[in-house]
Amino acid sequence: MIALIQRVTSARVDVDNETVGAIGAGLLALVAVQPEDGEAQTKRMVERLLGYRVFSDDAGKMNRSLTDTGGGLLLVSQFTLAADTRSGMRPSFTSAASPEHGRTWFERLVTLARDAHPRVEIGRFGAHMEVHLVNDGPVTFWLEVR
């Protein structure tokens, strides 16, 4: 499972000109499910999303996590993160999960995140989404769980 996380002051997802998920300060996580992903990878990704220290402490160092700050988490499915781009001029998606497998484990990720954190919003799986964000820093990290 892959997540591209961005520290944001705000973020939202619109589908057909309707906002389906929005947060204030927190993390936007673009998430790709891979074919081998299951319960272990999903649980570990939730731990990393909530525990990864990307927020500043009083000394200005990145020592605080989303759990520490109580910020929002906006989860957006994005299978293109799993693309193989090593050769050619067109991405291959053989390293991305099938839509059914992706939906199953993305929905499980959402459930686990909501069980562990009070402020979790989502995009719409499989929809054409417009993602709006104000990146804070900018601070962006690639998380991968195998």
XYZ file of C-alpha atoms in Angstrom, residues 2-117:
116
model
C 1.236 3.434 -0.921
C 0.235 6.811 0.491
C 1.447 10.186 -0.669
C 0.787 12.416 2.329
C 0.726 16.180 2.316
C 0.529 18.404 5.358
C -2.243 20.882 4.611
C -3.898 23.922 6.127
C -7.052 22.821 4.280
C -8.137 20.296 1.662
C -11.314 19.170 -0.014
C -12.542 16.780 -2.693
C -15.268 17.737 -5.152
C -17.220 15.349 -7.367
C -19.591 16.837 -9.943
C -19.230 20.297 -8.330
C -20.221 18.926 -4.904
C -17.809 18.730 -1.968
C -17.752 15.143 -0.739
C -14.966 15.479 1.852
C -13.164 18.407 3.463
C -10.745 19.084 6.304
C -8.985 22.028 7.871
C -5.417 21.599 9.090
C -4.166 18.027 8.883
C -3.114 15.481 6.279
C -4.294 14.754 2.771
C -3.423 11.154 1.898
C -3.578 9.935 -1.691
C -3.739 6.145 -1.355
C -2.982 3.309 -3.782
C -3.726 -0.321 -3.041
C -1.449 -2.952 -4.565
C -2.389 -6.551 -5.445
C -0.640 -8.111 -2.420
C -2.200 -5.724 0.108
C -4.439 -7.057 2.844
C -5.213 -6.625 6.541
C -1.603 -6.371 7.732
C -0.689 -3.649 5.237
C -3.903 -1.749 5.897
C -3.429 -1.755 9.677
C 0.182 -0.662 9.339
C -0.751 2.156 6.965
C -3.302 3.511 9.440
C -0.637 3.439 12.160
C 1.745 5.364 9.914
C -0.842 7.902 8.756
C -1.879 8.721 12.307
C 1.566 8.436 13.875
C 3.936 9.918 11.290
C 5.520 13.021 12.810
C 5.150 15.823 10.271
C 3.763 18.617 12.444
C 5.945 21.095 14.277
C 6.438 21.079 18.029
C 7.098 24.231 20.077
C 10.735 24.213 18.933
C 9.730 24.114 15.252
C 10.831 20.495 14.716
C 8.615 17.893 13.058
C 7.871 15.920 16.224
C 4.076 15.835 16.331
C 1.738 13.403 14.620
C -1.842 13.738 13.425
C -2.905 11.969 16.609
C -0.984 14.559 18.649
C -2.510 17.535 16.835
C -6.047 16.198 16.408
C -6.042 17.443 12.819
C -8.152 16.113 9.990
C -7.310 13.215 7.687
C -8.627 13.287 4.115
C -8.235 9.899 2.406
C -8.420 9.836 -1.390
C -8.059 6.680 -3.471
C -5.549 7.116 -6.284
C -4.517 3.942 -8.098
C -2.114 5.869 -10.347
C 0.396 6.042 -7.471
C 1.018 2.329 -8.017
C 1.928 2.812 -11.693
C 5.136 1.378 -13.076
C 6.889 4.314 -14.751
C 10.367 2.816 -15.137
C 10.332 2.619 -18.908
C 8.569 3.968 -21.946
C 6.362 7.017 -22.165
C 3.135 5.526 -20.842
C 2.525 4.210 -17.306
C 1.676 0.568 -16.708
C -0.889 -0.229 -14.037
C -0.096 -3.922 -13.602
C 1.313 -3.094 -10.153
C -2.009 -1.576 -9.010
C -4.765 -3.646 -7.416
C -7.880 -4.532 -9.383
C -10.790 -2.145 -8.753
C -12.534 -4.741 -6.550
C -9.444 -5.455 -4.448
C -8.634 -1.754 -4.264
C -12.127 -0.837 -3.080
C -12.143 -3.576 -0.432
C -8.871 -2.491 1.158
C -9.410 1.243 0.729
C -12.771 0.918 2.519
C -11.085 -1.133 5.259
C -8.455 1.620 5.600
C -11.243 4.168 6.048
C -12.969 2.024 8.682
C -9.780 1.499 10.679
C -8.850 5.179 10.452
C -12.315 6.265 11.618
C -12.159 3.800 14.512
C -8.850 5.314 15.630
C -9.235 9.026 14.799
